[in-house]
Short mmCIF file of C-alpha atoms and ligand atoms in Angstrom, two decimals:
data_model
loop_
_atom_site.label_atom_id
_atom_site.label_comp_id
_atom_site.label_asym_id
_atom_site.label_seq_id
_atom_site.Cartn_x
_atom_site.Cartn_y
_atom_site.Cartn_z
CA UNK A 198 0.00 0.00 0.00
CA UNK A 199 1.54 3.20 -0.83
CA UNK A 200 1.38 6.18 1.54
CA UNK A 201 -1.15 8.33 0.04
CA UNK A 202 -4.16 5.13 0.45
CA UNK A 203 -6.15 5.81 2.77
CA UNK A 204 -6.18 2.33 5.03
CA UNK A 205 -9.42 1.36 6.78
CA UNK A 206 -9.57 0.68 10.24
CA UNK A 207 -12.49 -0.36 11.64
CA UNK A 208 -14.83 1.48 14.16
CA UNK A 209 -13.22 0.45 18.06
CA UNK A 210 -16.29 -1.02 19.91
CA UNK A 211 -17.07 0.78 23.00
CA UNK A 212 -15.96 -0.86 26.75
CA UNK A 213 -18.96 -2.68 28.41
CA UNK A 214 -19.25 -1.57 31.58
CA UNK A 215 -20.38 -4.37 33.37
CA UNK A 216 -21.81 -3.95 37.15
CA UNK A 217 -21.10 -7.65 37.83
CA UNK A 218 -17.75 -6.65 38.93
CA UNK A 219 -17.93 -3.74 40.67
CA UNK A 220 -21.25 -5.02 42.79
CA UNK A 221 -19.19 -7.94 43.50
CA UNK A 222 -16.41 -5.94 44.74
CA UNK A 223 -18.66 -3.73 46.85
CA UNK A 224 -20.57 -6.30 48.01
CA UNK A 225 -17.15 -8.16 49.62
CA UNK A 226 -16.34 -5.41 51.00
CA UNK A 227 -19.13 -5.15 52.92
CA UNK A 228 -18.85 -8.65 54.38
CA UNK A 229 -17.26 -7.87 57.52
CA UNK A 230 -19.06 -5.41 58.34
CA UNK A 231 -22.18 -6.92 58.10
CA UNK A 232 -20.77 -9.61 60.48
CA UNK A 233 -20.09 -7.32 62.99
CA UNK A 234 -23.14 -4.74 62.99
CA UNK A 235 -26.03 -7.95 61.72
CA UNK A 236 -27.87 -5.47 60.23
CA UNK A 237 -31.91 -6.49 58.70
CA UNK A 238 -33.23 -4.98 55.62
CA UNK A 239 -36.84 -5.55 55.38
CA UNK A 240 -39.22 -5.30 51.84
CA UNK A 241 -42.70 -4.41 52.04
CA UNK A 242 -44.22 -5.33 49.17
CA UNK A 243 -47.86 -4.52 48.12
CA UNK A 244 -49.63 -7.42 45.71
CA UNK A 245 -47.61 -9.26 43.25
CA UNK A 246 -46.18 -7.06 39.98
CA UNK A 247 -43.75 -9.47 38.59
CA UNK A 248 -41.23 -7.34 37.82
CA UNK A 249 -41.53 -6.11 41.28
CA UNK A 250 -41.32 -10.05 42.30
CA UNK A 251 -38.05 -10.66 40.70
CA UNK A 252 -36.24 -7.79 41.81
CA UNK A 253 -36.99 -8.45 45.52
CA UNK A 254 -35.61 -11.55 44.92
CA UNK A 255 -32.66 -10.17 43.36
CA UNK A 256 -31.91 -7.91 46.15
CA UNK A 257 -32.56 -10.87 48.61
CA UNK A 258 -29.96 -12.91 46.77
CA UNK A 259 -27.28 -10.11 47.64
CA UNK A 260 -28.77 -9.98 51.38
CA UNK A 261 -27.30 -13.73 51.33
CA UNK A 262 -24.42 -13.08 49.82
CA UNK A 263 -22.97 -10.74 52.24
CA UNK A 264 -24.79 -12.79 55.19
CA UNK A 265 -27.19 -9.77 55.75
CA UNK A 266 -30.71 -10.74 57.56
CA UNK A 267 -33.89 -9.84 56.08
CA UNK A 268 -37.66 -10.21 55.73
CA UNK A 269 -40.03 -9.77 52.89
CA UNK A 270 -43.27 -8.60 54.15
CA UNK A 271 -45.67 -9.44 51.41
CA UNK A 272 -49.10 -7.51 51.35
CA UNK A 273 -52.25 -8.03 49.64
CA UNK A 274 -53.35 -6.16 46.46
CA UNK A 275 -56.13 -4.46 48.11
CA UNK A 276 -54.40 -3.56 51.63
CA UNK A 277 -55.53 -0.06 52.76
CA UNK A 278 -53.68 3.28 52.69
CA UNK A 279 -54.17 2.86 56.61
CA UNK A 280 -52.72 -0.28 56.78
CA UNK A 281 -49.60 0.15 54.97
CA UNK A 282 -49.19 3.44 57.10
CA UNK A 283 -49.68 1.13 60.03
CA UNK A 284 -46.57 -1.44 59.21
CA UNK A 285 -44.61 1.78 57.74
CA UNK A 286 -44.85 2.54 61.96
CA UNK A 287 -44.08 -0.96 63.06
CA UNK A 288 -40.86 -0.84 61.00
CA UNK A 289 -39.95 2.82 62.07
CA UNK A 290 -40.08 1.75 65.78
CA UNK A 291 -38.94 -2.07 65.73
CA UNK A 292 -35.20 -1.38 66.76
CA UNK A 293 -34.38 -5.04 65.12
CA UNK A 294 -34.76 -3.05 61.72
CA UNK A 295 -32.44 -1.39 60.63
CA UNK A 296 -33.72 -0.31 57.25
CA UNK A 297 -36.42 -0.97 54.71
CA UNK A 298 -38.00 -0.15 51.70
CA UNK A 299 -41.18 -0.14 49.99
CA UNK A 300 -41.06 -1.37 46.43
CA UNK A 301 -42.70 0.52 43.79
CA UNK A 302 -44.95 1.09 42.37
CA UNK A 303 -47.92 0.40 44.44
CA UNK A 304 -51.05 -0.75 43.32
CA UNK A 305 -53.12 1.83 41.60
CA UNK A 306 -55.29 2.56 44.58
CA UNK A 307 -52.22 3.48 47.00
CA UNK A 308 -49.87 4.83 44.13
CA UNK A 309 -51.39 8.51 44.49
CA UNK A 310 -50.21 8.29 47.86
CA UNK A 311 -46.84 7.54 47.12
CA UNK A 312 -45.25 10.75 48.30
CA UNK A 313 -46.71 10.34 51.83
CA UNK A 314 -45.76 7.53 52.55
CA UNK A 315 -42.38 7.89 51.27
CA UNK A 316 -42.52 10.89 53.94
CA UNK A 317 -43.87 8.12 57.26
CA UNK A 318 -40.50 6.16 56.49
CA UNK A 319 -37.88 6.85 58.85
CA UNK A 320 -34.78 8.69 57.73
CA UNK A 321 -32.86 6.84 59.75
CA UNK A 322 -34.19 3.64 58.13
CA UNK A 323 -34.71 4.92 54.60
CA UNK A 324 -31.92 3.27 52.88
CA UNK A 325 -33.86 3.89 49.50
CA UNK A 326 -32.92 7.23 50.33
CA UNK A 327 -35.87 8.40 48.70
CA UNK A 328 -37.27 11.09 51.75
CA UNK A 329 -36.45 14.53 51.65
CA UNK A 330 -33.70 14.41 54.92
CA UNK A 331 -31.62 11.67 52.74
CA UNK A 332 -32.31 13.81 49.50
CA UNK A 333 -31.38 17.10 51.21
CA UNK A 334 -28.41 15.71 52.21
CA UNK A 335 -26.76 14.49 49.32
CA UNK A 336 -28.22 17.88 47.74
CA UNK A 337 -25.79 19.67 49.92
CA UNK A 338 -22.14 17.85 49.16
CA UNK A 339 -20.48 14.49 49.03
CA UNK A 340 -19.32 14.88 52.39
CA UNK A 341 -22.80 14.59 53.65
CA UNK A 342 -24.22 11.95 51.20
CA UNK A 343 -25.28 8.86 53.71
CA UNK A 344 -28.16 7.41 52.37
CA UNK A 345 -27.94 8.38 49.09
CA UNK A 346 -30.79 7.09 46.46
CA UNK A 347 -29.26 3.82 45.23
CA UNK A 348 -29.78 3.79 41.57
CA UNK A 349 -27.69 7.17 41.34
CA UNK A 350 -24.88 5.93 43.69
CA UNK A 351 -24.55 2.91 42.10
CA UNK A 352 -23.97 5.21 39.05
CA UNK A 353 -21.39 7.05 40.83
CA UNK A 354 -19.50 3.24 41.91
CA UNK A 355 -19.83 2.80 38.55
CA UNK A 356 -18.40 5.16 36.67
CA UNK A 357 -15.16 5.30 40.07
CA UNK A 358 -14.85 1.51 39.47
CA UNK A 359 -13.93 2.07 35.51
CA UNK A 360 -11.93 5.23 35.75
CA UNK A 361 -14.37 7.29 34.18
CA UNK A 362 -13.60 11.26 35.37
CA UNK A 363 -16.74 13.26 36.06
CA UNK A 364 -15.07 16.60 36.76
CA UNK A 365 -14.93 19.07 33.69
CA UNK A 366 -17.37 16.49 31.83
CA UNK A 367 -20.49 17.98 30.22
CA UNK A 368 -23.07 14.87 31.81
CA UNK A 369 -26.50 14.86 29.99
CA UNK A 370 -29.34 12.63 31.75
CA UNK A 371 -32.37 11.93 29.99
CA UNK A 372 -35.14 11.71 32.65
CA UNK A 373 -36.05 13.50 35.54
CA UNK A 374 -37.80 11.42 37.96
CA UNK A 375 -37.07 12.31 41.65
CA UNK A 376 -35.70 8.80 42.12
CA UNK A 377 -33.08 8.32 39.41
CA UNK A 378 -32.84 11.95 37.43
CA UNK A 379 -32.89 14.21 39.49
CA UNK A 380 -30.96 13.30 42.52
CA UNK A 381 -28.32 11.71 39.85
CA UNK A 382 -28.18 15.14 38.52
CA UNK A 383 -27.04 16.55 41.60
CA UNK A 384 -24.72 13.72 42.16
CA UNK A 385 -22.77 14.38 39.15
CA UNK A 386 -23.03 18.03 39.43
CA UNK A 387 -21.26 18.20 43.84
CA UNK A 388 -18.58 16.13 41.42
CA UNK A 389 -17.75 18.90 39.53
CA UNK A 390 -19.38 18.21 35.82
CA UNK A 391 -21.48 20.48 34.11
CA UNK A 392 -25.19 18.90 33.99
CA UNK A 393 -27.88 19.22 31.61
CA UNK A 394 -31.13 17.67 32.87
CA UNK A 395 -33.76 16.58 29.54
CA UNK A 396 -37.12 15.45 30.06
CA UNK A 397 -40.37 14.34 28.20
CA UNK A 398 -41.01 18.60 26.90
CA UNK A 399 -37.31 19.25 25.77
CA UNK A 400 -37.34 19.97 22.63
CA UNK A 401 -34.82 18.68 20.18
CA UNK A 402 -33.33 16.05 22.40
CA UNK A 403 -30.42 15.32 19.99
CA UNK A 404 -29.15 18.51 19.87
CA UNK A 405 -28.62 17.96 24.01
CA UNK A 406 -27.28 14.45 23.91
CA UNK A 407 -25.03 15.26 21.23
CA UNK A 408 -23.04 17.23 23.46
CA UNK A 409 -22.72 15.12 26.04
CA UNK A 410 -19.05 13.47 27.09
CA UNK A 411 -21.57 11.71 29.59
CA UNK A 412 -24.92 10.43 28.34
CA UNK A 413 -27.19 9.29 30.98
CA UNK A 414 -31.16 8.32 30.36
CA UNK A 415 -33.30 6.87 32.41
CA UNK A 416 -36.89 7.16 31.39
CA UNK A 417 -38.20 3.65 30.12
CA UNK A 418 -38.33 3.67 26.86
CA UNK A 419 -36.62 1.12 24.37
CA UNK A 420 -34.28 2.91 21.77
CA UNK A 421 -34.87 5.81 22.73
CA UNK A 422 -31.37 6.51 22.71
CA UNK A 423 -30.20 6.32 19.31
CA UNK A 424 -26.40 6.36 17.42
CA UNK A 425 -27.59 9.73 15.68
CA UNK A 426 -28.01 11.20 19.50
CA UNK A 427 -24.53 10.21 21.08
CA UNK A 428 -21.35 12.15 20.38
CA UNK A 429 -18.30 9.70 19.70
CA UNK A 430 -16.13 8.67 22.28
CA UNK A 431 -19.07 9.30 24.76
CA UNK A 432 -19.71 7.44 28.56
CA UNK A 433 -23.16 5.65 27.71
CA UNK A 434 -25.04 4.96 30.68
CA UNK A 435 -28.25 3.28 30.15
CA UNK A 436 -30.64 3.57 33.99
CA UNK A 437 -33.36 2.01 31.15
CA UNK A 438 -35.39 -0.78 32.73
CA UNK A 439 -37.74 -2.27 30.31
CA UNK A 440 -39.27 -5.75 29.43
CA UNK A 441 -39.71 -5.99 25.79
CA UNK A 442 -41.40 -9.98 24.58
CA UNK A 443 -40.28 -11.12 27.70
CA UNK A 444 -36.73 -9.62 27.71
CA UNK A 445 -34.70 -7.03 29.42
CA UNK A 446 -34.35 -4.36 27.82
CA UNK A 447 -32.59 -0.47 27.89
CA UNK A 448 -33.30 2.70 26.36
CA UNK A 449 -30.41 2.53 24.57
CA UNK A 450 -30.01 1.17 21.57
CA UNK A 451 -26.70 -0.86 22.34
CA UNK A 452 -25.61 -3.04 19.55
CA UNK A 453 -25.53 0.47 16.93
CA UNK A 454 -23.75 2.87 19.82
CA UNK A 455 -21.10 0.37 20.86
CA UNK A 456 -19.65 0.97 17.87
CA UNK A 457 -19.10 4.90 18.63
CA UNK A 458 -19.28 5.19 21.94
CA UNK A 459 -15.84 5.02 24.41
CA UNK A 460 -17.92 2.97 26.95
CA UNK A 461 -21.58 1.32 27.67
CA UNK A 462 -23.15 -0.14 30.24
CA UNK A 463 -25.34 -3.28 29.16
CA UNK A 464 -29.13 -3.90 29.75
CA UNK A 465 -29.31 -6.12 31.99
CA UNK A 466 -25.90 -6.50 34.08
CA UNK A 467 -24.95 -2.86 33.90
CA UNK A 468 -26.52 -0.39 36.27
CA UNK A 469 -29.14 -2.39 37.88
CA UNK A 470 -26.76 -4.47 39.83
CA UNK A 471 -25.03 -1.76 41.47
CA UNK A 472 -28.59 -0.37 42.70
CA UNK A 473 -28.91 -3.56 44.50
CA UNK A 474 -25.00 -3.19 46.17
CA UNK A 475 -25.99 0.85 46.96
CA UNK A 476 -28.87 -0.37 48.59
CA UNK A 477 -27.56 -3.13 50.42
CA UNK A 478 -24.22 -0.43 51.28
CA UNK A 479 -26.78 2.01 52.67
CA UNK A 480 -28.40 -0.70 55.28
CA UNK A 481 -25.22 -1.62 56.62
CA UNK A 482 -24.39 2.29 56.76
CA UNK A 483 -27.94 2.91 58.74
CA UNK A 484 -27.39 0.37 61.11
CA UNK A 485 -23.51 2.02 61.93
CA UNK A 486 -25.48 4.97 62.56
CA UNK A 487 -28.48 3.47 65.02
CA UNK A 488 -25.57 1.78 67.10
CA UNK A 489 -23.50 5.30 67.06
CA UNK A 490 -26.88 6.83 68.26
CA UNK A 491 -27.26 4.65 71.11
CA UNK A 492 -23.83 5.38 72.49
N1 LIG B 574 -38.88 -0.13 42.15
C1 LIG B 574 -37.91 -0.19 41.20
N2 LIG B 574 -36.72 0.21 41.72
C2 LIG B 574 -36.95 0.50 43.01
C3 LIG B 574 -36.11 0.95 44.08
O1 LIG B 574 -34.90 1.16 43.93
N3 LIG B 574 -36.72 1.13 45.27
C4 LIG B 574 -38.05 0.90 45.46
N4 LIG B 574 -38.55 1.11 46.68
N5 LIG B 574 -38.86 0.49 44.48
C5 LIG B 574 -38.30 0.29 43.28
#
């Protein structure tokens, strides 16, 4: 070939980033700890979404992993706004807890009330980190993040485990929900990137994602995220969580942005994962702080 012909090289596939490791690193860690402090994580769950099901179960798996305890208290479909308030205060003041969640979503009847009873859990105990003391917390620096929402901090593990920098990074995130969006938002933003926040009335999405050296959506959509919308050599993260014929799927369109992207996280096995390790990080962390309180 003679100097002047142009030779073709072939598009460099982006890194997975695969959670597998990095949960399983976190979760180890957290091993001797939980021998120490024998911590419980409880789930109240409300009727039987399937996809609600299997979850639990995942995050039960990592409870016996690590050797954590825990209890799964499974409610009927049609149990009352009353009586969910009513084990929401059991848990609160049963000092063998030391944190627990409510899956989401509720049932339709209870899923207006979502808020408020987000608001009856415990900060102490609310290692979803979903109530505004948690929230307000992490709003205010990394120094004070302690229960942080898990989805976002597993984010955060994430993109630490792989040597991705966040400072001086333009982050995008596609979603705003005040579980996964918004807090990650903030997240990203205490570690120095510059954060634009899109949502279901942006207009022109592409001409956001394009810029981003970080690309993070979480709204539930499948391909939503498409090669046209990434800028090359970009951080795809996909927070997508959706079951398409039976499958897992993201809102990323994977197998078309791996080829442009620097690194992507896989749907499932990326993200979802490391929300189980954050959450599991964040009971261990409450129950440090109920023995610290006692002293
Ligand atoms: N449903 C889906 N993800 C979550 C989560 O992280 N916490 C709760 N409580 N419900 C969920």
């Amino acid at each position: 070939m003679s100097e002047n012909e142009c030779r073709y090289t072939p598009p460099m596939s982006a890194h997975v980033l695969s959670g597998k490791p990095v949960a399983d690193q976190l979760l180890e860690a957290l091993k001797p700890q939980v021998e120490v402090l024998n911590p419980k994580l409880v789930i109240v769950q409300v009727g039987a979404d399937p996809a609600s099901t299997s979850y639990i179960t995942q995050k039960f798996k990592s409870c016996d992993r690590v050797g954590m305890r825990h209890e799964h208290r499974h409610l009927e479909t049609d149990t009352s706004f009353d009586q969910l308030s009513s084990l929401i205060d059991d848990l609160n003041r049963d000092s063998d807890v030391s944190g627990f969640i409510v899956q989401l979503p509720l049932p339709s009847h209870l899923e207006p009330h979502t808020p408020q009873l987000i608001r009856a859990v415990d900060p102490r105990k609310d290692i979803d980190g979903f109530g505004a003391y948690n929230l307000g917390k992490m709003f205010l620096s990394v120094e004070f993040e302690h229960l942080p929402p898990a989805t976002p901090s597993g984010v955060i593990e994430l993109l630490n485990f792989y040597s991705i920098p966040i400072e001086g990074k333009h982050a995008v995130i596609v979603g705003r929900s005040n579980i996964v969006g918004k807090p990650l938002a903030v997240m990203l933003l205490n570690r120095g990137a510059t954060v634009t926040v899109c949502h279901s009335k942006t207009k022109n999405l592409s001409h956001f994602t394009r810029q981003a050296d970080i690309l993070c959506s979480a709204v539930g959509h499948p391909k939503l995220i498409t090669k046209e919308m990434v800028k090359p050599r970009a951080v795809v993260i996909d927070i997508g969580v959706n079951r398409m014929d039976g499958n897992l799927v993201g809102d990323v369109d994977f197998e078309s942005i791996k080829e442009i992207a620097s690194a992507i996280t896989p749907v499932p096995g990326g993200v979802g994962p490391m929300t189980v390790a954050s959450l599991i990080r964040n009971c261990v962390r409450a129950k440090e702080r109920q023995l610290e309180d006692q002293k």
